[in-house]
Amino acid sequence: GGQHVECLSLVSQRSALCSSSCLEGGGGWLAVWEAKQAMSRFEKGVNGTVPVLGSTFTVTNGWEEVERGRTSPRGLHVRKFDESSGGHEWDLASVVDTAEATSTAECADRRDLDQEVKELDDLFAAIYPLVRQYELENASPDDHKVVEFLTSQDLSAVVHLALPEEGSSAEFIQGCQDALRYSVRTSHPRFMNQLFAGSEPSGQIAELLTSVINNSVHTYAAAPLATIVEQHLIQQVGNLAGFGNADGVFCPGGSYANMGAMLVARNELFPHVRDLGWQHTDSPVVFTSAQAHYSVKKAAMMLGVGTANCILVPTDCEGRMNPHALESLILQAKSQGKTPFFVSCTTGTTVTGSFDPIRAIADVCRKHGVWAHVDGAWGGAVIFSDKHRGLVDGLEKCDSFCFNPHKLLGVSSQCTMLLVNVQQDGCCGAGALQRSNDTLADYLFHSATQQDSDDLGHKSTQCGRKPDCLKLWLHWKRHGTKGLAARVDRAFAYSRRLAHLVSRDHRFHLLLQPESCNICFYYLPPSIRARVTPE
């Protein structure tokens, strides 16, 4: 009963049983009975752990099982020792009829699950026709806009934003209709925003599946399949990147992955910072292209480096980082008593889609003992293409690499990988991800040696983490390596074709020939067309 809740100190470490939910309505005694099967005796004041149903439980405050050998919860006595009470015994049968509670709970669980399945059937029956119609409308671009655009004030007026006191399926379905009607149609043929596009059937199902499973990839016990899938994908993508000994983790977006790479570099090259913070003698500086994504500067801000110490390296006329300028800036920083430790180059810049000369940049980094990172969030997927892999020549010499399968590969958003390259002559040592992110949370992680652990939470700053790896895994299974390569090649081919059409049309001015899939051009109003000299 509620008055005895404070008596229990059984805390689930691996999610099979959890006292916080079992305690309600006397269910905590059932948890004790489950734990009885493997619980050892504990003397007064002794703490310890016991394995129960594949999970590990912490026993505190000197709990002692008094009576063993019975096959029924009835009559089981549990004693609590603490300094204030000196010891009390409770007969579980006097607290709650556990047999009746078990039967009642099982019936209630069955009714709840049956109701959930029925609700799922009903919602699918109501929502799938809406989704199907939405996709069919996207196939008729002349009849449906990319977005039914309204100002924020007007949109707030037509959408029922209010949250009801009593929810209903009707409210839910109306919300779904509003989402489909007023959101940007990323699958529309005329949606030409840079960097990503709409999802496809296999991606939509994979995204739904991750929600149905609802696993969190922090321990192997909590997400066994996702754990081995993630580890397998890290190795497969590492091989494509040329990383002989890859480690990595999935992240919630490219900005997070860039920050994660800088964090690992910081903790490898300034190991004291992890525990003590920056010291006044450290004077760290990082470098990135003047055309790089703003997330690199944000990472410098969030990790205590400071945006003023994120130095932008000049680029050539096509937006590629100048390696000679990079080395000059590194030497200049050293002469000022600063410590360069991280360079982020870009494969597929946000505006021009340019690819920095990775090999030359990596050589500069190795010469000066600086971590070389490649932000491949947009263009990194060229590692799948034999035709275009040359754009990332030298990637194998870098210390880390991130890319977003939800962009050029078409996986449903979001899906991002951060890989580190363990190599003898680089900055990344074995176990760098874990050294950088692990805080030895022994209440959660229970491997005998963390180096051999399958618990991926050691490698991430996150605890709760979606199994985004399943989306790439299922997408890869659906299309195959050749299919993903063909997707990249097709995007490049379409981009070349579009650039050619723009260059031949007097209404537009092509700024530069595309290196990848970004087409940069101006629309020329009639009043100035005669003053623009064709190339």
mmCIF file of N, CA and C in Angstrom, residues 211-272:
data_model
loop_
_atom_site.group_PDB
_atom_site.id
_atom_site.type_symbol
_atom_site.label_atom_id
_atom_site.label_comp_id
_atom_site.label_asym_id
_atom_site.label_seq_id
_atom_site.Cartn_x
_atom_site.Cartn_y
_atom_site.Cartn_z
ATOM 1 N N SER A 211 9.371 4.522 -33.763
ATOM 2 C CA SER A 211 8.436 5.014 -32.749
ATOM 3 C C SER A 211 7.681 3.870 -32.084
ATOM 4 N N VAL A 212 7.349 2.849 -32.860
ATOM 5 C CA VAL A 212 6.649 1.695 -32.287
ATOM 6 C C VAL A 212 7.559 0.966 -31.302
ATOM 7 N N ILE A 213 8.807 0.764 -31.702
ATOM 8 C CA ILE A 213 9.770 0.093 -30.826
ATOM 9 C C ILE A 213 10.082 0.963 -29.611
ATOM 10 N N ASN A 214 10.336 2.237 -29.888
ATOM 11 C CA ASN A 214 10.570 3.238 -28.828
ATOM 12 C C ASN A 214 11.709 2.838 -27.891
ATOM 13 N N ASN A 215 12.783 2.311 -28.467
ATOM 14 C CA ASN A 215 13.965 1.961 -27.681
ATOM 15 C C ASN A 215 14.851 3.177 -27.469
ATOM 16 N N SER A 216 15.670 3.117 -26.448
ATOM 17 C CA SER A 216 16.687 4.126 -26.192
ATOM 18 C C SER A 216 18.045 3.449 -26.224
ATOM 19 N N VAL A 217 18.928 3.951 -27.081
ATOM 20 C CA VAL A 217 20.191 3.253 -27.329
ATOM 21 C C VAL A 217 21.266 3.759 -26.365
ATOM 22 N N HIS A 218 21.088 3.460 -25.080
ATOM 23 C CA HIS A 218 22.132 3.804 -24.122
ATOM 24 C C HIS A 218 22.798 2.561 -23.553
ATOM 25 N N THR A 219 22.023 1.492 -23.373
ATOM 26 C CA THR A 219 22.628 0.226 -22.962
ATOM 27 C C THR A 219 22.189 -0.868 -23.923
ATOM 28 N N TYR A 220 23.002 -1.919 -23.983
ATOM 29 C CA TYR A 220 22.662 -3.047 -24.842
ATOM 30 C C TYR A 220 21.345 -3.674 -24.397
ATOM 31 N N ALA A 221 21.146 -3.782 -23.083
ATOM 32 C CA ALA A 221 19.933 -4.409 -22.575
ATOM 33 C C ALA A 221 18.690 -3.631 -22.973
ATOM 34 N N ALA A 222 18.796 -2.323 -23.076
ATOM 35 C CA ALA A 222 17.647 -1.493 -23.429
ATOM 36 C C ALA A 222 17.358 -1.500 -24.921
ATOM 37 N N ALA A 223 18.376 -1.771 -25.750
ATOM 38 C CA ALA A 223 18.191 -1.748 -27.207
ATOM 39 C C ALA A 223 19.186 -2.703 -27.869
ATOM 40 N N PRO A 224 18.999 -4.014 -27.705
ATOM 41 C CA PRO A 224 19.995 -4.960 -28.213
ATOM 42 C C PRO A 224 20.156 -4.923 -29.731
ATOM 43 N N LEU A 225 19.040 -4.932 -30.469
ATOM 44 C CA LEU A 225 19.160 -4.939 -31.932
ATOM 45 C C LEU A 225 19.770 -3.637 -32.426
ATOM 46 N N ALA A 226 19.260 -2.515 -31.926
ATOM 47 C CA ALA A 226 19.784 -1.217 -32.369
ATOM 48 C C ALA A 226 21.273 -1.095 -32.070
ATOM 49 N N THR A 227 21.713 -1.680 -30.970
ATOM 50 C CA THR A 227 23.130 -1.603 -30.613
ATOM 51 C C THR A 227 23.996 -2.298 -31.649
ATOM 52 N N ILE A 228 23.652 -3.536 -32.005
ATOM 53 C CA ILE A 228 24.498 -4.249 -32.967
ATOM 54 C C ILE A 228 24.358 -3.668 -34.369
ATOM 55 N N VAL A 229 23.166 -3.136 -34.696
ATOM 56 C CA VAL A 229 22.990 -2.475 -35.996
ATOM 57 C C VAL A 229 23.864 -1.237 -36.073
ATOM 58 N N GLU A 230 23.863 -0.432 -35.021
ATOM 59 C CA GLU A 230 24.676 0.784 -35.018
ATOM 60 C C GLU A 230 26.160 0.455 -35.149
ATOM 61 N N GLN A 231 26.621 -0.534 -34.400
ATOM 62 C CA GLN A 231 28.028 -0.915 -34.473
ATOM 63 C C GLN A 231 28.387 -1.413 -35.869
ATOM 64 N N HIS A 232 27.488 -2.177 -36.487
ATOM 65 C CA HIS A 232 27.749 -2.696 -37.834
ATOM 66 C C HIS A 232 27.811 -1.558 -38.852
ATOM 67 N N LEU A 233 26.893 -0.610 -38.748
ATOM 68 C CA LEU A 233 26.881 0.512 -39.689
ATOM 69 C C LEU A 233 28.126 1.377 -39.538
ATOM 70 N N ILE A 234 28.587 1.565 -38.307
ATOM 71 C CA ILE A 234 29.803 2.346 -38.099
ATOM 72 C C ILE A 234 30.970 1.714 -38.845
ATOM 73 N N GLN A 235 31.072 0.395 -38.771
ATOM 74 C CA GLN A 235 32.165 -0.288 -39.462
ATOM 75 C C GLN A 235 32.001 -0.216 -40.976
ATOM 76 N N GLN A 236 30.775 -0.389 -41.465
ATOM 77 C CA GLN A 236 30.552 -0.366 -42.907
ATOM 78 C C GLN A 236 30.827 1.015 -43.494
ATOM 79 N N VAL A 237 30.311 2.045 -42.864
ATOM 80 C CA VAL A 237 30.547 3.406 -43.359
ATOM 81 C C VAL A 237 32.017 3.780 -43.152
ATOM 82 N N GLY A 238 32.612 3.318 -42.045
ATOM 83 C CA GLY A 238 34.040 3.554 -41.839
ATOM 84 C C GLY A 238 34.875 2.963 -42.956
ATOM 85 N N ASN A 239 34.501 1.783 -43.422
ATOM 86 C CA ASN A 239 35.228 1.178 -44.543
ATOM 87 C C ASN A 239 35.106 2.026 -45.797
ATOM 88 N N LEU A 240 33.910 2.531 -46.073
ATOM 89 C CA LEU A 240 33.716 3.384 -47.248
ATOM 90 C C LEU A 240 34.519 4.671 -47.137
ATOM 91 N N ALA A 241 34.684 5.159 -45.910
ATOM 92 C CA ALA A 241 35.448 6.392 -45.695
ATOM 93 C C ALA A 241 36.949 6.152 -45.706
ATOM 94 N N GLY A 242 37.357 4.888 -45.705
ATOM 95 C CA GLY A 242 38.783 4.580 -45.676
ATOM 96 C C GLY A 242 39.372 4.558 -44.285
ATOM 97 N N PHE A 243 38.508 4.516 -43.273
ATOM 98 C CA PHE A 243 38.979 4.455 -41.885
ATOM 99 C C PHE A 243 39.295 3.000 -41.549
ATOM 100 N N GLY A 244 40.557 2.697 -41.368
ATOM 101 C CA GLY A 244 40.952 1.327 -41.093
ATOM 102 C C GLY A 244 40.453 0.812 -39.763
ATOM 103 N N ASN A 245 40.297 1.713 -38.799
ATOM 104 C CA ASN A 245 39.831 1.323 -37.464
ATOM 105 C C ASN A 245 38.850 2.388 -36.983
ATOM 106 N N ALA A 246 37.606 2.215 -37.384
ATOM 107 C CA ALA A 246 36.597 3.250 -37.129
ATOM 108 C C ALA A 246 35.853 2.994 -35.827
ATOM 109 N N ASP A 247 35.513 4.067 -35.164
ATOM 110 C CA ASP A 247 34.590 4.047 -34.040
ATOM 111 C C ASP A 247 33.581 5.144 -34.309
ATOM 112 N N GLY A 248 32.461 5.117 -33.630
ATOM 113 C CA GLY A 248 31.503 6.173 -33.914
ATOM 114 C C GLY A 248 30.204 6.008 -33.169
ATOM 115 N N VAL A 249 29.284 6.927 -33.458
ATOM 116 C CA VAL A 249 27.994 6.956 -32.783
ATOM 117 C C VAL A 249 27.030 7.765 -33.650
ATOM 118 N N PHE A 250 25.753 7.431 -33.582
ATOM 119 C CA PHE A 250 24.738 8.223 -34.269
ATOM 120 C C PHE A 250 24.372 9.431 -33.411
ATOM 121 N N CYS A 251 24.063 10.536 -34.074
ATOM 122 C CA CYS A 251 23.845 11.815 -33.392
ATOM 123 C C CYS A 251 22.554 12.466 -33.896
ATOM 124 N N PRO A 252 21.987 13.375 -33.128
ATOM 125 C CA PRO A 252 20.786 14.095 -33.552
ATOM 126 C C PRO A 252 21.111 15.314 -34.419
ATOM 127 N N GLY A 253 21.699 15.085 -35.573
ATOM 128 C CA GLY A 253 21.962 16.176 -36.509
ATOM 129 C C GLY A 253 23.428 16.497 -36.694
ATOM 130 N N GLY A 254 23.735 17.127 -37.836
ATOM 131 C CA GLY A 254 25.117 17.450 -38.171
ATOM 132 C C GLY A 254 25.741 18.476 -37.243
ATOM 133 N N SER A 255 24.956 19.431 -36.758
ATOM 134 C CA SER A 255 25.507 20.423 -35.834
ATOM 135 C C SER A 255 26.006 19.742 -34.563
ATOM 136 N N TYR A 256 25.213 18.802 -34.062
ATOM 137 C CA TYR A 256 25.614 18.057 -32.869
ATOM 138 C C TYR A 256 26.862 17.235 -33.163
ATOM 139 N N ALA A 257 26.928 16.621 -34.347
ATOM 140 C CA ALA A 257 28.084 15.794 -34.696
ATOM 141 C C ALA A 257 29.355 16.628 -34.789
ATOM 142 N N ASN A 258 29.267 17.819 -35.360
ATOM 143 C CA ASN A 258 30.441 18.689 -35.421
ATOM 144 C C ASN A 258 30.903 19.077 -34.018
ATOM 145 N N MET A 259 29.950 19.369 -33.138
ATOM 146 C CA MET A 259 30.315 19.686 -31.767
ATOM 147 C C MET A 259 30.924 18.463 -31.080
ATOM 148 N N GLY A 260 30.365 17.281 -31.363
ATOM 149 C CA GLY A 260 30.909 16.064 -30.788
ATOM 150 C C GLY A 260 32.337 15.810 -31.216
ATOM 151 N N ALA A 261 32.641 16.084 -32.490
ATOM 152 C CA ALA A 261 34.009 15.911 -32.979
ATOM 153 C C ALA A 261 34.958 16.881 -32.284
ATOM 154 N N MET A 262 34.530 18.141 -32.141
ATOM 155 C CA MET A 262 35.378 19.122 -31.467
ATOM 156 C C MET A 262 35.575 18.763 -30.000
ATOM 157 N N LEU A 263 34.543 18.199 -29.384
ATOM 158 C CA LEU A 263 34.645 17.780 -27.983
ATOM 159 C C LEU A 263 35.694 16.685 -27.817
ATOM 160 N N VAL A 264 35.658 15.681 -28.687
ATOM 161 C CA VAL A 264 36.640 14.595 -28.601
ATOM 162 C C VAL A 264 38.047 15.136 -28.841
ATOM 163 N N ALA A 265 38.187 16.008 -29.838
ATOM 164 C CA ALA A 265 39.502 16.605 -30.115
ATOM 165 C C ALA A 265 40.003 17.396 -28.915
ATOM 166 N N ARG A 266 39.128 18.163 -28.309
ATOM 167 C CA ARG A 266 39.516 18.943 -27.133
ATOM 168 C C ARG A 266 40.003 18.048 -26.004
ATOM 169 N N ASN A 267 39.262 16.982 -25.750
ATOM 170 C CA ASN A 267 39.604 16.124 -24.631
ATOM 171 C C ASN A 267 40.806 15.232 -24.900
ATOM 172 N N GLU A 268 41.112 14.982 -26.165
ATOM 173 C CA GLU A 268 42.310 14.227 -26.495
ATOM 174 C C GLU A 268 43.559 15.101 -26.423
ATOM 175 N N LEU A 269 43.439 16.328 -26.892
ATOM 176 C CA LEU A 269 44.612 17.200 -26.971
ATOM 177 C C LEU A 269 44.766 18.090 -25.730
ATOM 178 N N PHE A 270 43.683 18.259 -24.982
ATOM 179 C CA PHE A 270 43.732 18.964 -23.690
ATOM 180 C C PHE A 270 43.048 18.073 -22.653
ATOM 181 N N PRO A 271 43.626 16.948 -22.297
ATOM 182 C CA PRO A 271 42.915 15.981 -21.440
ATOM 183 C C PRO A 271 42.487 16.532 -20.086
ATOM 184 N N HIS A 272 43.173 17.549 -19.583
ATOM 185 C CA HIS A 272 42.799 18.089 -18.275
ATOM 186 C C HIS A 272 41.478 18.850 -18.314
#
